[in-house]
XYZ file of C-alpha atoms in Angstrom:
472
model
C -22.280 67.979 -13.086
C -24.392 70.849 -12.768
C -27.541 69.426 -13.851
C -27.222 67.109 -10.739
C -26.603 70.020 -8.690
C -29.919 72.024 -9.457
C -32.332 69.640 -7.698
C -30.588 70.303 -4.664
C -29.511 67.032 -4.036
C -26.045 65.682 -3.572
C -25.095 61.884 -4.875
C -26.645 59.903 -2.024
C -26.405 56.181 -3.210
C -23.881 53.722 -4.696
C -24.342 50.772 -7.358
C -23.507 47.476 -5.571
C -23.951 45.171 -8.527
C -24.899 45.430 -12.287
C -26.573 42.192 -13.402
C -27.527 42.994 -17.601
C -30.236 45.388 -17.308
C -30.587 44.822 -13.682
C -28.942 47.488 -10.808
C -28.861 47.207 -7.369
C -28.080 50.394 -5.774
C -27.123 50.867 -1.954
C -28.759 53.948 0.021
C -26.926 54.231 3.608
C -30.184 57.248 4.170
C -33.138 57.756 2.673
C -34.538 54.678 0.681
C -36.135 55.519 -2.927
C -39.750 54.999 -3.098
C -40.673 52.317 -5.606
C -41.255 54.410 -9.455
C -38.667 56.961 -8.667
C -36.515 58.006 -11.195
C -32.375 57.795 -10.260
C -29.480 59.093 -12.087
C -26.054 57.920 -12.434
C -22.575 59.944 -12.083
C -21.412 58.959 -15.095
C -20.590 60.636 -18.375
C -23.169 59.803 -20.202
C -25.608 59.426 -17.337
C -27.560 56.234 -17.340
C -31.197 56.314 -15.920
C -32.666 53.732 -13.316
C -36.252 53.206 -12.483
C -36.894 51.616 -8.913
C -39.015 48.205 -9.035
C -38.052 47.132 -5.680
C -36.891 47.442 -2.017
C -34.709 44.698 -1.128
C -34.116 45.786 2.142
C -33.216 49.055 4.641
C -30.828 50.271 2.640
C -30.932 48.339 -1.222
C -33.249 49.377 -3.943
C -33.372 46.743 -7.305
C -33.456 48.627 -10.217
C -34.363 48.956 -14.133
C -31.875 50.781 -16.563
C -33.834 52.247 -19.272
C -30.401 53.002 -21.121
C -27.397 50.731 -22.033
C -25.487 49.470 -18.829
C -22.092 48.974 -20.757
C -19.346 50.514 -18.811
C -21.290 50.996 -15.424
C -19.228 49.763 -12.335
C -20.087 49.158 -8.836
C -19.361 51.916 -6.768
C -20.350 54.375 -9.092
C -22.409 57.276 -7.159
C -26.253 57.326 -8.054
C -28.303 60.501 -7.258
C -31.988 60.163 -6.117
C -33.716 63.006 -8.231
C -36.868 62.885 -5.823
C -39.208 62.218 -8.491
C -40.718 59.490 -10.460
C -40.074 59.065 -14.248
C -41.248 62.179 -16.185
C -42.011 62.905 -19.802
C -41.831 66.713 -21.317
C -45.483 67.503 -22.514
C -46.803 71.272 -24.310
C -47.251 72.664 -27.878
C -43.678 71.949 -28.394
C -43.402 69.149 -28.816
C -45.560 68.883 -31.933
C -43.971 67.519 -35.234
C -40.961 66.047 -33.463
C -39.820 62.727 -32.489
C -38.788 61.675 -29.120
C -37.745 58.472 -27.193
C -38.970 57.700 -23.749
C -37.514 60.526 -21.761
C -39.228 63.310 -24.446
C -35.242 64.157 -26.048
C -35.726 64.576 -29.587
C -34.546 62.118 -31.858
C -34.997 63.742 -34.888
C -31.872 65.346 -35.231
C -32.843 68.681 -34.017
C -32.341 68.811 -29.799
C -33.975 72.049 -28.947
C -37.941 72.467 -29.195
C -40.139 75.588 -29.819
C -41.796 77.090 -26.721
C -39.185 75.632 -24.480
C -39.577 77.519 -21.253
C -43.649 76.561 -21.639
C -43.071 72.738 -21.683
C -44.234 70.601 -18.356
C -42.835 67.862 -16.744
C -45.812 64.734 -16.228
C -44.977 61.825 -14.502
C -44.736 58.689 -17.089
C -47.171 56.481 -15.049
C -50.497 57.629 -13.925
C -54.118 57.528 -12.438
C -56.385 56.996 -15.327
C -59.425 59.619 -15.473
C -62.285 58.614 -12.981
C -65.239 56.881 -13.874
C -67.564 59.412 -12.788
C -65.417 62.241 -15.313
C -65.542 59.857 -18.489
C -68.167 60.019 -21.596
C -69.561 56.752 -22.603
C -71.771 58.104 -25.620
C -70.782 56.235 -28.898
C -70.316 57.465 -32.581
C -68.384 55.783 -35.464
C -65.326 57.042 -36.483
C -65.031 56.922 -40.301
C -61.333 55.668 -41.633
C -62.802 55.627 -45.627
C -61.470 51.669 -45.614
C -64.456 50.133 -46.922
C -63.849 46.892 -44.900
C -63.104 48.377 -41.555
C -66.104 50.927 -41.720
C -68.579 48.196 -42.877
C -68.120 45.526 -40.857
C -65.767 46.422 -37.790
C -66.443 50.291 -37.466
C -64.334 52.365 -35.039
C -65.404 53.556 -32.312
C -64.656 57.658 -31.945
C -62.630 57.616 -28.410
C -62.522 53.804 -28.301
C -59.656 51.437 -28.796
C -59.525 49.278 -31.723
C -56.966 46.735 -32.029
C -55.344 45.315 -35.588
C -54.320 41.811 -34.781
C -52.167 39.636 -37.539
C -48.814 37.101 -37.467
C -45.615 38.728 -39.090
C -46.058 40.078 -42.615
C -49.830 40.609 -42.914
C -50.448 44.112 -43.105
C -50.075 45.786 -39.741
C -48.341 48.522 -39.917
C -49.224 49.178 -43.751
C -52.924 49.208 -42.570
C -51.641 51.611 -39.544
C -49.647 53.994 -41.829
C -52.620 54.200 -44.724
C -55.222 55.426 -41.598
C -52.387 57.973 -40.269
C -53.007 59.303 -44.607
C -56.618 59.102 -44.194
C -57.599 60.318 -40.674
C -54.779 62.547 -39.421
C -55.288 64.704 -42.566
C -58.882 65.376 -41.659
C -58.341 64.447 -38.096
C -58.466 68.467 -36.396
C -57.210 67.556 -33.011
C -53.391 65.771 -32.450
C -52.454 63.045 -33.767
C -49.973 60.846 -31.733
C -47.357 57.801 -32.959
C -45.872 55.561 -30.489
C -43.652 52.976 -31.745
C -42.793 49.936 -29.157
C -40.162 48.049 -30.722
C -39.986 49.317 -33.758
C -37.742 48.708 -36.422
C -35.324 52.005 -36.776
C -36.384 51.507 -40.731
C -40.079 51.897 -39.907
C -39.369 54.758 -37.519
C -37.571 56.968 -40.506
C -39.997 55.939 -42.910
C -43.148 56.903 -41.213
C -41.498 60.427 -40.127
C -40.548 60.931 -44.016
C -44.342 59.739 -44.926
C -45.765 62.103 -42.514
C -43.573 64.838 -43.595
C -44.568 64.759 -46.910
C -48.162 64.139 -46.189
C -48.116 67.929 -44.383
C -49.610 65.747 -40.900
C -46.772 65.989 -38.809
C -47.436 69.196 -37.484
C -50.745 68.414 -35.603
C -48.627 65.117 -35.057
C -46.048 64.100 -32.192
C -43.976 60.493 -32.960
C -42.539 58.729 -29.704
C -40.504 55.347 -30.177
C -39.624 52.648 -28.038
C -36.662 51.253 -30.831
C -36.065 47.334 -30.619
C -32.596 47.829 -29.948
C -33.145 49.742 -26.472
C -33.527 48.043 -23.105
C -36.327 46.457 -22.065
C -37.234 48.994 -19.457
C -37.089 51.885 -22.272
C -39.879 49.929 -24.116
C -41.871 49.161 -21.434
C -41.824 52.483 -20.422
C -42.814 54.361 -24.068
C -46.256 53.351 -23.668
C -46.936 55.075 -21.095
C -44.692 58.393 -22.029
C -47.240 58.678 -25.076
C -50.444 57.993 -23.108
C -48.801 61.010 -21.192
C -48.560 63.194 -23.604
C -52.127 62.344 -24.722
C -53.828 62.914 -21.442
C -52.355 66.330 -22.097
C -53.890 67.763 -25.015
C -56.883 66.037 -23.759
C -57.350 67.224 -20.361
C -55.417 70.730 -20.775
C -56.064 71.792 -24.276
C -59.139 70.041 -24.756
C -58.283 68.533 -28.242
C -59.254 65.229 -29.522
C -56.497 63.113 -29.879
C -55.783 60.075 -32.305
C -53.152 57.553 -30.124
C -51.508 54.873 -32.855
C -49.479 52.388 -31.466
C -47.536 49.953 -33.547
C -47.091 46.827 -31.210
C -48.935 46.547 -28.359
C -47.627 42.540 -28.235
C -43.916 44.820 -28.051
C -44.979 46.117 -24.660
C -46.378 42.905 -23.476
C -42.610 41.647 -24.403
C -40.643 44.007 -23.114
C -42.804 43.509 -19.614
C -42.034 39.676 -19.858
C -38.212 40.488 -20.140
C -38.288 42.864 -17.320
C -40.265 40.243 -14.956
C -37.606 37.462 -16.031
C -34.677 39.875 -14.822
C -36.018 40.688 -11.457
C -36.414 37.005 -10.924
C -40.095 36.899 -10.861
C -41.496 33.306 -11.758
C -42.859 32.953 -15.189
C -46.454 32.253 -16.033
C -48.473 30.633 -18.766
C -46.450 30.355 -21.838
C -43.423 31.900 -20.757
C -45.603 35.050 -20.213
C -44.988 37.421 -16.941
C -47.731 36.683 -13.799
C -48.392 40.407 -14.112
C -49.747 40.747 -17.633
C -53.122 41.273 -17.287
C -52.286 43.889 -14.858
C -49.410 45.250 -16.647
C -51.456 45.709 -20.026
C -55.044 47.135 -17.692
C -52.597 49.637 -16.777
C -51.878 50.957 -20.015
C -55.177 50.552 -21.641
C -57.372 51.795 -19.097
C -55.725 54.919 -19.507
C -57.096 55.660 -22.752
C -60.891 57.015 -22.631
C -62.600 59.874 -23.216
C -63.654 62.748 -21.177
C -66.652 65.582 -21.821
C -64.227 68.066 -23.252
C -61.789 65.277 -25.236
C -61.307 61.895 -26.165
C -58.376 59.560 -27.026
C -59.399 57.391 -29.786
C -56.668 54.522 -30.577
C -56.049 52.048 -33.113
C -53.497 49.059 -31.951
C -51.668 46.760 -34.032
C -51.060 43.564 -32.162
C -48.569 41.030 -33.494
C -50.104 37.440 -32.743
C -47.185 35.067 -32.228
C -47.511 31.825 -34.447
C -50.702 33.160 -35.849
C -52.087 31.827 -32.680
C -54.953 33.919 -31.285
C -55.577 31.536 -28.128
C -51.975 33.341 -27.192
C -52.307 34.749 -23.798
C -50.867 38.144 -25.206
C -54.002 38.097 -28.206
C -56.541 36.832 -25.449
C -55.647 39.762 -22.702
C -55.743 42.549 -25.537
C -59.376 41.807 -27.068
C -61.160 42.258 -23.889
C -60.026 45.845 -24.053
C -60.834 46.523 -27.248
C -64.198 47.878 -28.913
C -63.345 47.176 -32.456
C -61.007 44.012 -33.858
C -59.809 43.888 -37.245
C -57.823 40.660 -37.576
C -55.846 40.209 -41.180
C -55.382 36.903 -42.247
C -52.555 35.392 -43.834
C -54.788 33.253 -46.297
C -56.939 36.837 -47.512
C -53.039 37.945 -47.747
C -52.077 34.931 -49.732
C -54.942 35.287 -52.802
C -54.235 38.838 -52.769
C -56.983 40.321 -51.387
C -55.546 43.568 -49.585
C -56.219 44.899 -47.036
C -56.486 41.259 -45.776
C -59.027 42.071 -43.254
C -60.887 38.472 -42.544
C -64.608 39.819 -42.433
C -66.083 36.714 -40.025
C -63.245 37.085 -37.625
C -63.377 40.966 -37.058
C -66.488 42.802 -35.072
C -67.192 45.568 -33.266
C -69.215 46.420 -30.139
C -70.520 49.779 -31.583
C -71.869 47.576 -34.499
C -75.853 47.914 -33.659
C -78.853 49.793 -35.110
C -78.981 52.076 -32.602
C -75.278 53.611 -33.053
C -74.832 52.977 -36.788
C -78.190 52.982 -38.048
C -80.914 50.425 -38.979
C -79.350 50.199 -42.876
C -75.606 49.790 -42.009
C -76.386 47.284 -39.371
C -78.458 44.593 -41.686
C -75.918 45.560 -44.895
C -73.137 44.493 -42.146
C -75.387 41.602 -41.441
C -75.981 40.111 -44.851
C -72.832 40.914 -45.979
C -71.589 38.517 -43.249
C -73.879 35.670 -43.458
C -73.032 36.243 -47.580
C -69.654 35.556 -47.184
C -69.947 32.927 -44.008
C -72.067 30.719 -46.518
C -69.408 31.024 -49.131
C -67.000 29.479 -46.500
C -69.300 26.871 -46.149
C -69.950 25.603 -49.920
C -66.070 25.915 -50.590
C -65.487 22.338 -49.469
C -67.963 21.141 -52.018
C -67.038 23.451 -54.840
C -63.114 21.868 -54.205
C -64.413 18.387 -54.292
C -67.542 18.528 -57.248
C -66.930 21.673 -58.619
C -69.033 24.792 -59.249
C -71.428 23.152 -61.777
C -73.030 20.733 -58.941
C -74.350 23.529 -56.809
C -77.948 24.896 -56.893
C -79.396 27.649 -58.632
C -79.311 29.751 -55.507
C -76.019 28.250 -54.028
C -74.349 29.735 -57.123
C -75.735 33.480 -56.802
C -74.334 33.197 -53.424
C -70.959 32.527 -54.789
C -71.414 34.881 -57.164
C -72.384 37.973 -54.807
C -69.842 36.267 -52.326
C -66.922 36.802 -54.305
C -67.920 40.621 -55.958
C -68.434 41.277 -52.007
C -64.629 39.628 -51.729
C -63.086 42.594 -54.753
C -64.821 44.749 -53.722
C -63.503 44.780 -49.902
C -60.196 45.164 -51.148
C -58.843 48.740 -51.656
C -55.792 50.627 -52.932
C -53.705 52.435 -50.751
C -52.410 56.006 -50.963
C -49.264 54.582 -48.731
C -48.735 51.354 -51.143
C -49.198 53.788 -54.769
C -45.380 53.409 -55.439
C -45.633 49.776 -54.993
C -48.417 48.516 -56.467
C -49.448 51.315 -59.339
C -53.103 51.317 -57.980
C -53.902 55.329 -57.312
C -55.426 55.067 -53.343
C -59.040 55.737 -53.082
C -60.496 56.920 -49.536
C -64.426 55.549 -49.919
C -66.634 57.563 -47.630
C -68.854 55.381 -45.581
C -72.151 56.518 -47.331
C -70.607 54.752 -51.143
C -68.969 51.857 -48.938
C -73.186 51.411 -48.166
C -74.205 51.922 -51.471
C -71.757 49.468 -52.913
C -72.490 47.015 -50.791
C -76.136 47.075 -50.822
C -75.723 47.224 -55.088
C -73.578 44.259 -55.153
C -76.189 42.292 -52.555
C -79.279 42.822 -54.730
C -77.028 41.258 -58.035
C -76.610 44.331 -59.781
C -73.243 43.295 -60.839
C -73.979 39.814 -61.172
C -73.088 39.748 -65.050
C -69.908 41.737 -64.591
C -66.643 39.766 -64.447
C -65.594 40.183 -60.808
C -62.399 41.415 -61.346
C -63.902 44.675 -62.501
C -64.621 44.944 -58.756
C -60.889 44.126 -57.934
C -59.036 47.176 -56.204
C -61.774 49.863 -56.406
C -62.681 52.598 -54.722
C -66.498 53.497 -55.094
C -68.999 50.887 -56.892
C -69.262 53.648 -60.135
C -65.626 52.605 -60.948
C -66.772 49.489 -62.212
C -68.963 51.059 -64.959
C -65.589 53.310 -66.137
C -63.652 50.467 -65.605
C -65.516 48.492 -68.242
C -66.324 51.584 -70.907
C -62.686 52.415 -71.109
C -61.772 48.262 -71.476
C -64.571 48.476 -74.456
């Protein structure tokens, strides 16, 4: 009882009625403000976020922990503040859950009396503080630097259906960038899988990141309200190295359709009429909130790669829809790429990116990006006739298409320092200047008269050569 005691405030409210997730409590004085954080007198206290006033003296409610066992009549104490996430030095190479307690089996955290308390939900930076120059940030994927580059404090979203490659594509660019990343690196999981959550933490152990690194999940089996909320605890966080220490930060979060979810079941328990496809009316508003928050400022910037699970494979989904206008880079896998085994299944005429012009990336990565595009986009378009006639009835130049078409196809695909164990491929991380090279090799048919499996599950374009010495 004592921690209830220290913010000077006696039990002031009541629970009336406990409806799932959903708690109406019943304040004779003093009405909560809507965002404020409430506790419950019970052993083990259950927090409440406000979302509405009913009236005078009611307040509706969001548990962001279990609500088995809770009673009406239990006493509920107003702690006078909204919902607030730890934030400081400490909290680097833990994991924690939406309130900042850390779930990784240790409880107390280095530097202890120096952590802060930030409110979960706020501002985002002002337009007039934020940096809108543009550089590319280099991953050493040789499909996502070529043709849908990152953008260094922009947001970059990986969109596929269940199974595709999400959050294998998420975990091999925590190996590549957080290594060589110098600033923090930051892992929110929404809905996660408790088997992805422990896996990741071992991975990052044993790749020596986690100490520039903080992890924050959202599991699948919490409340809705918990989830919704876990966003915004890591954006939190971020805006804290950024503004304070001045660090650039790397936010991955691993699903941004699990917020969008967890929203639509907290609008369906307050009652609020749904909107198109089931969806909450609030989306658009819901998901500005959260990704508005992430930009860069002249002494920081959050850079963030999203993976965003498309339901159905549909991307006319209003969940897929709201999330690319906020993006600056889209990588969408495909399930077909996935199918012939072309990992990572990145589907080159679907992704972009905005920072994708001469004057950001150069002149020569540009028109490489260009032709390597239009390459593959004719491809597409003779595969109809190559199914029906074959490739024998195609032009001279139709067939060096397919030709340089399909070396561009192997040579796309990479092996992954994460996947090593599964697939016997050693990674490779490709530095954008070979990825170029390649590229522009395999577009002016210098590899025409290789076999293009010698291209399969490279890293740089030299490997071929080796490849075929040491097969001779």
């Amino acid at each position: 009882m004592g921690e209830f005691h220290q913010h000077g405030t006696e039990a002031n409210g009541s629970v009336i009625s406990v409806r799932g997730s959903v708690v109406d409590v019943f304040f004779p004085i003093n009405l909560p403000s809507i965002g404020r954080e409430l506790k419950t007198l019970t052993e083990p206290s259950i927090v409440l976020e406000v979302e509405s006033q009913l009236d005078s003296e009611t307040v509706r409610c969001v548990a962001l922990q279990s609500t088995r066992g809770l009673a009406r009549g239990v006493s509920v104490l107003d702690t006078q503040h909204p919902l607030r996430v730890p934030v400081g030095n400490g909290l680097l190479g833990r994991m924690l859950n939406v309130f900042g307690h850390a779930i990784d089996g240790d409880s107390s955290f280095a530097d202890q009396d120096q952590l802060q308390y930030w409110p979960v939900v706020r501002t985002p930076l002002e337009l007039s503080l934020r940096v809108a120059k543009s550089e590319i940030f280099e991953t050493g994927i040789k499909v996502i630097d070529l043709l849908s580059p990152l953008e260094r404090g922009g947001k970059a979203g990986l969109f596929g259906g269940a199974g595709v490659g999400k959050t294998v594509l998420i975990t091999e660019l925590i190996h590549n960038v957080a290594g060589e990343h110098k600033g923090v690196s930051l892992f929110c999981g929404i809905g996660e899988r408790c088997r992805e959550a422990e896996e990741l933490h071992r991975e990052m152990k044993a790749a020596g990141v986690l100490k520039n690194a903080v992890m924050v999940f959202g599991q699948m089996d919490e409340p809705p309200g918990a989830r919704f909320r876990v966003g915004h605890a890591a954006l939190t966080i971020a805006e804290y190295f950024r503004d304070v220490h001045q660090k650039d930060v790397l936010l991955l979060i691993d699903n941004v359709f699990r917020f969008i979810q967890s929203g639509t079941e907290v609008s369906g328990l307050m009652g609020r009429l749904p909107s198109r496809v089931g969806y909450q009316p609030t989306l658009a508003t819901e998901l500005a909130g959260l990704e508005e928050r992430i930009c860069s400022s002249s002494h920081g910037a959050i850079t963030s790669v999203q993976a965003v699970y498309v339901p159905a494979d549909d991307f006319t989904d209003p969940s897929a829809v709201h999330t690319f206008s906020h993006l600056s880079s889209s990588i969408v896998l495909s399930r077909k790429r996935a199918g012939e085994g072309l990992y990572p299944a990145v589907d080159p005429l679907s992704s972009g990116s905005k920072i994708l012009v001469p004057q950001i990336v150069g002149a020569r990565h540009a028109r490489l990006a260009h032709e390597t595009r239009r390459t593959l986009a004719q491809y597409q378009e003779l595969k109809d006739i190559i199914a029906m006639l074959g490739l024998d009835e195609l032009s001279r130049e139709d067939r060096r298409i397919v030709n340089r078409a399909r070396r561009l196809e192997r040579f796309m695909t990479q092996p992954f320092f994460t996947t090593g164990q599964f697939t016997g491929y050693e990674g490779r991380l490709v530095p954008l200047a070979e990825t170029l090279d390649g590229t522009e090799r395999i577009l002016r048919d210098e590899f025409h008269d290789y076999p293009e499996q010698a291209l399969y599950m490279i890293g740089s374009v030299d490997e071929v050569k080796l490849k075929m010495e040491t097969k001779l």
